[in-house]
Amino acid sequence: MKKKVLICVCLSISQVFGIGYYPPAGARALSMGGSGLMLADVFSPANNCALMTEMKKPGIGFSFTNRYALKDVNQVAICAVLPFKKIAYGFKLLSDGNNILSDRTIGFSFAHATSKQSGFGIGANYHHYNIRTYGRASVITIEFSLVANITNKLSSSFFVFNPFAARFKDCPGEHLQRTFRMGLLYKINKKISVVCEAEKSRTFRTNIKLACQYQLNPKFHFCIGFSSLQPQCTFGIGFKHKHYTIAYASSLMQAAGSSNNLSFIYEIGK
Amino acid sequence: MRSANRALIICLYLLMGPMAVTAQDSELEIAKETLEKYVENTESNSDYTDLSEQLEYLVRHPINLNMAVQEELSRISQLTPEHIQALLLHRQLYGKLTSIYELQVIAGFEPDFILTIKPYINILENLELSDLNYQSFRKNYHHEVAYLSQRRLEKSVGYKLPDSDRNAFRGSPYRHVVRYKASMGKNLSFGFNTEKDDGENLRNSFFSSYLQFLSTGKIRQLLIGDFQAAFGQGLCFGSGLTFGKSAFVLDVMRRQNGLRPNRAMNENEFLRGGGFIYKISAGIHLTAFYSLKKIDATTSEDSMNESRFTGLLNTGNYRNLPELSKKGILKRRIAGSNIEFKSGKLQIGLTMVHTKYGSEQSLDEKKSYQLYNNHVSAIQNYGTDYKLFHKNLLFFGEAAMNQDLKSFSFINGVIASLDKNFDISLLYRNYSMYYIPSITNAFGETQDNHNEKGLYMACSFTPIKNYKLNAYADIYHFNWLRYQVDAPSRGSDMMLELQFTKRRLFSWYVRYRNEQKQKNEAGTQIINRLELNRRQLLRFHLEIKINTSMTLKSRIEHVWYQRQFGKTLNGMLMLQDLQVQVFKNVKLLSRLMFFDVEDYNSRVYAFENDVMYSFSVPAFQNRGTRFYLLVKYKMNKNIHLCFRFARTSYENTESSGSGQDKINSNKTTDTSIQLLWAL
């Protein structure tokens, strides 16, 4: 019973925040309507592990999100990527909530570029939920994704989180939801790219995310996006200097207000 | 001058040839891909073996482009009147083709297009049918045997009932299928199929066989055993499976004419007996056939204690006593003939069919919609059909009736190539509610081919290279009541599709479909009033051929079902396919799919790869995921092995199916293994 309540609370939080069941990490993903599926950056272990092979250099990223001016539902994400020629390893640590209600995830992922055009990624995660009044629950999940670079301008990706609907220990019949995501990225030119992503999990309606990124120059980028689950508009800006990148994202949802995110990325090597 | 043009053409295609048509794919594989595309666009789960066989026949007996006349060329569904006209003009100007690659210089024959029709064409002199003799029999002997075993791992309610229960299934949960076919060149072919359905006792297995002779003499074809027959547009008589409205929007004309062996596994939908085609003179052929078959039906006794049938069944399941009691209890005799005249661009056919049932049909007075249904034991059908080529236009049609004039029904259509990038088709049908069909498969919203009139319009437009726009609209009307429709009703169906294809490596399409149809208002009413039900579908499909060994397919689809006096119901589907040629002789095809469907009316369909020569388009409802893995292993040139594992997991229900088929589990797991030996 306790765990059912716990799961219900987790679900309702996701619904209220309009983020779906697989929240994105990093300011750039958040500023693009939450469509992290097609973004290759340090936060790929949390957004789409297959894209880690597109990283040229190892890096580590830190992201902090404040939702609707409520400090109790802040999110912190730490991700790292170690790419080699055709393979890449990733790590993620996500933490939501406070000491009353929290959701913590630690995950490792692996990606392999099978050819210039395609690649896949797999990841394993350990989730730990805690509600002070009711108790704790933990579960291990896996995720799998495919990416295809159809042309120089067009890419597609498919991602499934928790395909076997992992169950909570000691709580038969209760399991984490499967989540399916599909996306397309189209590079209009060197500076402008557009993204379309669809996400579906058991409890939520199909979430359609549309976004556009404008790379003003190698140092600055701007993003805008829209997410349909709980209609919200997003906006973001990023600045890169040498090994460091700092990015800010903001979203506005009519029902609940605005959220803000700040990310730092450090890339190692030239 | 003519030889100079010829030299220029040959130079052109030698230059263009290498970049275009490659012969890497086997022709059967391409033909199978074509059929897959047809099946993929349907929303029904039928036995497509018959259509697969028809395509295979075309592959094994390709049409000679140097000899074929318009009518023969029109059998290839991909060829529009524009293509045919351009090809004939080319032949007239420059003589016979020297290679199929020469087609590239003809307007409309793009390299990709040639690749799609390549399996069905050649430019060699056709090998003539020869006399039967032992030497040629040995030389040209080809045979193929396929064994398939399937099983659903979760047992349904019917298997768990005690043997004393009438509804208990009498057999094992395995389905076994054996297919055998042998042919000697073009002259002689023989085959049989046998099937034991899951739950059936081995004694109740289905068995079907045929023997076919083809010759160049007076008797062109002799067919004994189980067969299909179809003439004209299938309005007077047409058995076998055909496609109706689909994404191939121009393909509304029936192309099969005559007799062909039955290879499908449906226990009821074929003819059993024999038939022949006799050549009266050049261009005039007579076809005659006779069938006597016991079919499944439900019966009741009238006040005079006479047995009457109340309905025909075609499930083909004989698993328990109630199902066995309906097996083959109604005799159906069909005798028919067709005479066909072919002259240049015109083809005319006359058909006459007599059908007699073992008993009369019982008419339930409470069911007003059955008032004009068949309730006599004998039916006469007369029909005449035509096909006419005129420049870029192909006219076709058929008229049919029973003994009285008020049953007069007809269908007329035209396929026109208005420009090399713009084709249209128009089709008008008017099936009288008094018309009592025998076995028909003419174009229509319903399969009954009576009590319907409507206009179908379609176009296919290529505005810019690689892009294609397909659209159709069909408006129809039913003059009399129908099942669950207690008043004359109307409906419409509209589809719009934008396709993009780039050198067979990458393609996508977006499709929108809107169907509106009147039905009785849901719920129990004192007087049923009609409400308009609308079903809309939006689909995005993406297909990427990464390299020669890997293909990815993705699809996202949403269905809205809206009752006029009710709420909107939603259905959605998201799937990802991965097809990998792991080794030279091992191919893996897998799928992961998620579906979330609120109600049966908002169900979603998805084509699935299956074992060889088998196709499935299951419908999904409730919420869950589906996964399948198909392994194709080519042991050597002659032996193929297939294994398939498919599992559906439901998230919002603890059971699936209904009645004796109900499975008390939220999972269904299907396994198949097939062995194919061809020599």
mmCIF file of C-alpha atoms in Angstrom, chain B residues 376-597:
data_model
loop_
_atom_site.group_PDB
_atom_site.id
_atom_site.type_symbol
_atom_site.label_atom_id
_atom_site.label_comp_id
_atom_site.label_asym_id
_atom_site.label_seq_id
_atom_site.Cartn_x
_atom_site.Cartn_y
_atom_site.Cartn_z
ATOM 1 C CA VAL B 376 -33.841 -18.903 -52.147
ATOM 2 C CA SER B 377 -31.820 -22.037 -52.728
ATOM 3 C CA ALA B 378 -30.860 -21.265 -56.336
ATOM 4 C CA ILE B 379 -29.328 -18.089 -57.758
ATOM 5 C CA GLN B 380 -28.635 -17.171 -61.356
ATOM 6 C CA ASN B 381 -26.100 -14.457 -62.130
ATOM 7 C CA TYR B 382 -25.456 -12.985 -65.548
ATOM 8 C CA GLY B 383 -22.791 -10.467 -66.289
ATOM 9 C CA THR B 384 -20.857 -8.707 -68.981
ATOM 10 C CA ASP B 385 -17.543 -6.958 -68.558
ATOM 11 C CA TYR B 386 -15.199 -4.887 -70.688
ATOM 12 C CA LYS B 387 -11.770 -3.293 -70.808
ATOM 13 C CA LEU B 388 -10.907 -0.670 -73.363
ATOM 14 C CA PHE B 389 -7.654 1.164 -74.006
ATOM 15 C CA HIS B 390 -7.843 4.539 -75.658
ATOM 16 C CA LYS B 391 -4.631 6.554 -75.735
ATOM 17 C CA ASN B 392 -3.781 7.235 -72.090
ATOM 18 C CA LEU B 393 -7.106 6.032 -70.820
ATOM 19 C CA LEU B 394 -8.073 2.621 -69.583
ATOM 20 C CA PHE B 395 -11.822 2.081 -69.274
ATOM 21 C CA PHE B 396 -13.176 -0.927 -67.442
ATOM 22 C CA GLY B 397 -16.457 -2.078 -66.044
ATOM 23 C CA GLU B 398 -19.006 -4.778 -65.528
ATOM 24 C CA ALA B 399 -22.772 -5.112 -65.363
ATOM 25 C CA ALA B 400 -24.512 -7.997 -63.616
ATOM 26 C CA MET B 401 -27.990 -9.057 -62.689
ATOM 27 C CA ASN B 402 -30.125 -11.964 -61.544
ATOM 28 C CA GLN B 403 -33.209 -13.039 -63.468
ATOM 29 C CA ASP B 404 -35.151 -9.802 -62.916
ATOM 30 C CA LEU B 405 -34.244 -6.382 -64.227
ATOM 31 C CA LYS B 406 -34.500 -4.574 -60.920
ATOM 32 C CA SER B 407 -31.442 -6.473 -59.738
ATOM 33 C CA PHE B 408 -29.370 -4.768 -62.458
ATOM 34 C CA SER B 409 -26.051 -3.644 -60.946
ATOM 35 C CA PHE B 410 -22.981 -2.196 -62.525
ATOM 36 C CA ILE B 411 -19.517 -0.810 -61.968
ATOM 37 C CA ASN B 412 -17.628 1.475 -64.349
ATOM 38 C CA GLY B 413 -14.231 3.008 -64.018
ATOM 39 C CA VAL B 414 -11.415 4.734 -65.794
ATOM 40 C CA ILE B 415 -7.730 5.081 -65.043
ATOM 41 C CA ALA B 416 -6.208 8.028 -66.845
ATOM 42 C CA SER B 417 -2.684 9.311 -67.123
ATOM 43 C CA LEU B 418 -3.252 13.010 -67.689
ATOM 44 C CA ASP B 419 0.424 13.770 -67.515
ATOM 45 C CA LYS B 420 3.547 11.768 -66.834
ATOM 46 C CA ASN B 421 3.368 13.077 -63.273
ATOM 47 C CA PHE B 422 -0.357 13.046 -62.783
ATOM 48 C CA ASP B 423 -2.706 10.045 -62.858
ATOM 49 C CA ILE B 424 -6.305 9.812 -61.820
ATOM 50 C CA SER B 425 -8.897 7.108 -61.449
ATOM 51 C CA LEU B 426 -12.649 7.349 -61.246
ATOM 52 C CA LEU B 427 -15.005 4.561 -60.370
ATOM 53 C CA TYR B 428 -18.754 4.542 -60.040
ATOM 54 C CA ARG B 429 -20.658 1.549 -58.723
ATOM 55 C CA ASN B 430 -24.354 0.987 -58.315
ATOM 56 C CA TYR B 431 -25.206 -2.328 -56.719
ATOM 57 C CA SER B 432 -28.939 -2.831 -56.477
ATOM 58 C CA MET B 433 -30.383 -3.915 -53.153
ATOM 59 C CA TYR B 434 -32.318 -6.559 -55.121
ATOM 60 C CA TYR B 435 -29.135 -8.056 -56.523
ATOM 61 C CA ILE B 436 -28.271 -11.416 -54.957
ATOM 62 C CA PRO B 437 -24.591 -12.095 -55.490
ATOM 63 C CA SER B 438 -23.108 -15.574 -55.638
ATOM 64 C CA ILE B 439 -19.423 -15.181 -54.741
ATOM 65 C CA THR B 440 -18.126 -11.732 -55.573
ATOM 66 C CA ASN B 441 -15.112 -9.559 -54.889
ATOM 67 C CA ALA B 442 -15.938 -6.366 -56.769
ATOM 68 C CA PHE B 443 -14.760 -3.014 -55.471
ATOM 69 C CA GLY B 444 -16.926 -1.586 -52.716
ATOM 70 C CA GLU B 445 -17.143 -0.314 -49.181
ATOM 71 C CA THR B 446 -18.608 -3.629 -48.052
ATOM 72 C CA GLN B 447 -17.815 -7.092 -49.342
ATOM 73 C CA ASP B 448 -21.461 -7.938 -50.079
ATOM 74 C CA ASN B 449 -21.605 -6.194 -53.475
ATOM 75 C CA HIS B 450 -25.261 -5.361 -53.130
ATOM 76 C CA ASN B 451 -27.247 -2.464 -51.691
ATOM 77 C CA GLU B 452 -24.520 0.095 -52.322
ATOM 78 C CA LYS B 453 -23.805 2.916 -54.665
ATOM 79 C CA GLY B 454 -20.867 5.226 -54.620
ATOM 80 C CA LEU B 455 -18.291 7.277 -56.420
ATOM 81 C CA TYR B 456 -14.571 6.806 -55.912
ATOM 82 C CA MET B 457 -12.059 9.383 -57.125
ATOM 83 C CA ALA B 458 -8.302 9.168 -56.758
ATOM 84 C CA CYS B 459 -5.201 10.900 -57.947
ATOM 85 C CA SER B 460 -1.510 10.319 -57.778
ATOM 86 C CA PHE B 461 0.675 13.350 -58.337
ATOM 87 C CA THR B 462 4.453 13.765 -58.444
ATOM 88 C CA PRO B 463 4.946 17.533 -57.991
ATOM 89 C CA ILE B 464 8.729 17.359 -57.617
ATOM 90 C CA LYS B 465 11.287 14.621 -57.857
ATOM 91 C CA ASN B 466 11.135 12.053 -55.032
ATOM 92 C CA TYR B 467 7.835 13.387 -53.700
ATOM 93 C CA LYS B 468 4.478 11.848 -54.440
ATOM 94 C CA LEU B 469 1.033 12.882 -53.349
ATOM 95 C CA ASN B 470 -1.691 10.226 -53.267
ATOM 96 C CA ALA B 471 -5.288 11.006 -52.462
ATOM 97 C CA TYR B 472 -8.672 9.408 -52.764
ATOM 98 C CA ALA B 473 -12.217 10.207 -51.804
ATOM 99 C CA ASP B 474 -15.074 7.753 -51.781
ATOM 100 C CA ILE B 475 -18.682 8.772 -51.197
ATOM 101 C CA TYR B 476 -21.241 6.016 -50.860
ATOM 102 C CA HIS B 477 -24.833 5.380 -49.969
ATOM 103 C CA PHE B 478 -26.766 2.303 -48.817
ATOM 104 C CA ASN B 479 -30.358 2.306 -50.014
ATOM 105 C CA TRP B 480 -31.532 -0.311 -47.572
ATOM 106 C CA LEU B 481 -30.850 -1.207 -43.948
ATOM 107 C CA ARG B 482 -27.723 -3.045 -42.921
ATOM 108 C CA TYR B 483 -26.556 -4.926 -39.875
ATOM 109 C CA GLN B 484 -26.701 -2.468 -36.938
ATOM 110 C CA VAL B 485 -27.939 0.271 -39.271
ATOM 111 C CA ASP B 486 -31.720 0.588 -39.053
ATOM 112 C CA ALA B 487 -32.250 3.069 -41.874
ATOM 113 C CA PRO B 488 -30.808 3.856 -45.278
ATOM 114 C CA SER B 489 -27.406 5.331 -44.579
ATOM 115 C CA ARG B 490 -24.453 7.109 -46.089
ATOM 116 C CA GLY B 491 -20.746 7.475 -45.563
ATOM 117 C CA SER B 492 -17.508 8.765 -46.944
ATOM 118 C CA ASP B 493 -13.876 7.853 -46.858
ATOM 119 C CA MET B 494 -10.997 10.171 -47.664
ATOM 120 C CA MET B 495 -7.243 9.679 -47.633
ATOM 121 C CA LEU B 496 -4.334 11.997 -48.262
ATOM 122 C CA GLU B 497 -0.758 10.823 -48.298
ATOM 123 C CA LEU B 498 2.539 12.520 -48.991
ATOM 124 C CA GLN B 499 5.401 10.173 -49.810
ATOM 125 C CA PHE B 500 9.087 10.775 -50.101
ATOM 126 C CA THR B 501 11.439 8.168 -51.548
ATOM 127 C CA LYS B 502 15.113 8.529 -52.237
ATOM 128 C CA ARG B 503 16.748 5.737 -54.179
ATOM 129 C CA ARG B 504 15.170 3.019 -52.067
ATOM 130 C CA LEU B 505 17.509 4.013 -49.246
ATOM 131 C CA PHE B 506 15.308 6.371 -47.391
ATOM 132 C CA SER B 507 11.594 6.935 -47.510
ATOM 133 C CA TRP B 508 8.853 8.376 -45.384
ATOM 134 C CA TYR B 509 5.200 9.103 -45.696
ATOM 135 C CA VAL B 510 2.567 11.022 -43.801
ATOM 136 C CA ARG B 511 -0.967 9.735 -44.154
ATOM 137 C CA TYR B 512 -4.260 11.175 -43.041
ATOM 138 C CA ARG B 513 -7.487 9.221 -43.380
ATOM 139 C CA ASN B 514 -10.980 10.291 -42.484
ATOM 140 C CA GLU B 515 -13.881 7.821 -42.544
ATOM 141 C CA GLN B 516 -17.446 8.772 -41.734
ATOM 142 C CA LYS B 517 -20.217 6.245 -41.570
ATOM 143 C CA GLN B 518 -23.702 6.136 -40.103
ATOM 144 C CA LYS B 519 -24.581 3.496 -37.522
ATOM 145 C CA ASN B 520 -27.264 2.942 -34.904
ATOM 146 C CA GLU B 521 -26.788 5.131 -31.880
ATOM 147 C CA ALA B 522 -24.895 3.278 -29.162
ATOM 148 C CA GLY B 523 -26.980 1.879 -26.315
ATOM 149 C CA THR B 524 -30.492 0.457 -26.280
ATOM 150 C CA GLN B 525 -33.136 2.722 -27.756
ATOM 151 C CA ILE B 526 -36.844 2.201 -28.401
ATOM 152 C CA ILE B 527 -36.366 3.445 -31.939
ATOM 153 C CA ASN B 528 -32.820 3.344 -33.173
ATOM 154 C CA ARG B 529 -31.678 6.571 -34.729
ATOM 155 C CA LEU B 530 -28.529 6.832 -36.778
ATOM 156 C CA GLU B 531 -25.481 8.681 -35.648
ATOM 157 C CA LEU B 532 -22.493 9.635 -37.717
ATOM 158 C CA ASN B 533 -19.297 7.940 -36.582
ATOM 159 C CA ARG B 534 -16.031 9.399 -37.644
ATOM 160 C CA ARG B 535 -12.683 7.641 -37.568
ATOM 161 C CA GLN B 536 -9.571 9.636 -38.293
ATOM 162 C CA LEU B 537 -6.060 8.317 -38.629
ATOM 163 C CA LEU B 538 -2.779 10.145 -38.779
ATOM 164 C CA ARG B 539 0.381 8.162 -39.456
ATOM 165 C CA PHE B 540 4.030 8.995 -39.923
ATOM 166 C CA HIS B 541 6.211 6.204 -41.228
ATOM 167 C CA LEU B 542 9.945 6.328 -41.743
ATOM 168 C CA GLU B 543 12.133 3.713 -43.402
ATOM 169 C CA ILE B 544 15.926 3.924 -43.571
ATOM 170 C CA LYS B 545 18.218 1.486 -45.290
ATOM 171 C CA ILE B 546 21.454 2.147 -43.413
ATOM 172 C CA ASN B 547 23.428 -0.203 -45.640
ATOM 173 C CA THR B 548 22.882 -3.477 -47.455
ATOM 174 C CA SER B 549 22.583 -5.338 -44.178
ATOM 175 C CA MET B 550 20.606 -3.034 -41.930
ATOM 176 C CA THR B 551 17.183 -1.417 -42.224
ATOM 177 C CA LEU B 552 15.311 0.659 -39.663
ATOM 178 C CA LYS B 553 11.603 1.396 -39.733
ATOM 179 C CA SER B 554 9.772 3.699 -37.366
ATOM 180 C CA ARG B 555 6.124 4.569 -37.145
ATOM 181 C CA ILE B 556 3.903 6.706 -35.035
ATOM 182 C CA GLU B 557 0.156 6.644 -35.513
ATOM 183 C CA HIS B 558 -2.859 8.143 -33.823
ATOM 184 C CA VAL B 559 -6.509 7.201 -34.303
ATOM 185 C CA TRP B 560 -9.503 9.243 -33.194
ATOM 186 C CA TYR B 561 -12.942 7.677 -33.134
ATOM 187 C CA GLN B 562 -15.785 10.073 -32.567
ATOM 188 C CA ARG B 563 -19.463 9.271 -32.182
ATOM 189 C CA GLN B 564 -21.929 12.000 -33.069
ATOM 190 C CA PHE B 565 -23.646 11.575 -29.698
ATOM 191 C CA GLY B 566 -20.678 10.365 -27.699
ATOM 192 C CA LYS B 567 -17.163 11.113 -26.632
ATOM 193 C CA THR B 568 -14.000 10.821 -28.700
ATOM 194 C CA LEU B 569 -11.915 7.695 -28.213
ATOM 195 C CA ASN B 570 -8.197 7.609 -28.900
ATOM 196 C CA GLY B 571 -5.770 4.992 -30.057
ATOM 197 C CA MET B 572 -2.049 5.360 -30.608
ATOM 198 C CA LEU B 573 0.841 3.238 -31.722
ATOM 199 C CA MET B 574 4.573 3.712 -31.774
ATOM 200 C CA LEU B 575 6.883 1.095 -33.233
ATOM 201 C CA GLN B 576 10.482 0.539 -34.166
ATOM 202 C CA ASP B 577 11.729 -2.189 -36.521
ATOM 203 C CA LEU B 578 15.297 -3.334 -36.815
ATOM 204 C CA GLN B 579 16.229 -5.682 -39.662
ATOM 205 C CA VAL B 580 19.792 -6.933 -39.764
ATOM 206 C CA GLN B 581 21.577 -9.328 -42.077
ATOM 207 C CA VAL B 582 23.815 -10.753 -39.349
ATOM 208 C CA PHE B 583 25.650 -13.211 -41.580
ATOM 209 C CA LYS B 584 25.386 -13.982 -45.251
ATOM 210 C CA ASN B 585 22.739 -16.580 -44.539
ATOM 211 C CA VAL B 586 21.119 -15.284 -41.345
ATOM 212 C CA LYS B 587 18.705 -12.392 -41.208
ATOM 213 C CA LEU B 588 17.066 -11.003 -38.079
ATOM 214 C CA LEU B 589 13.875 -8.976 -38.127
ATOM 215 C CA SER B 590 12.699 -7.521 -34.864
ATOM 216 C CA ARG B 591 10.121 -5.062 -33.609
ATOM 217 C CA LEU B 592 9.329 -3.258 -30.425
ATOM 218 C CA MET B 593 5.942 -1.613 -30.297
ATOM 219 C CA PHE B 594 3.852 0.319 -27.837
ATOM 220 C CA PHE B 595 0.108 0.779 -28.217
ATOM 221 C CA ASP B 596 -2.513 2.540 -26.161
ATOM 222 C CA VAL B 597 -6.063 2.075 -27.419
#
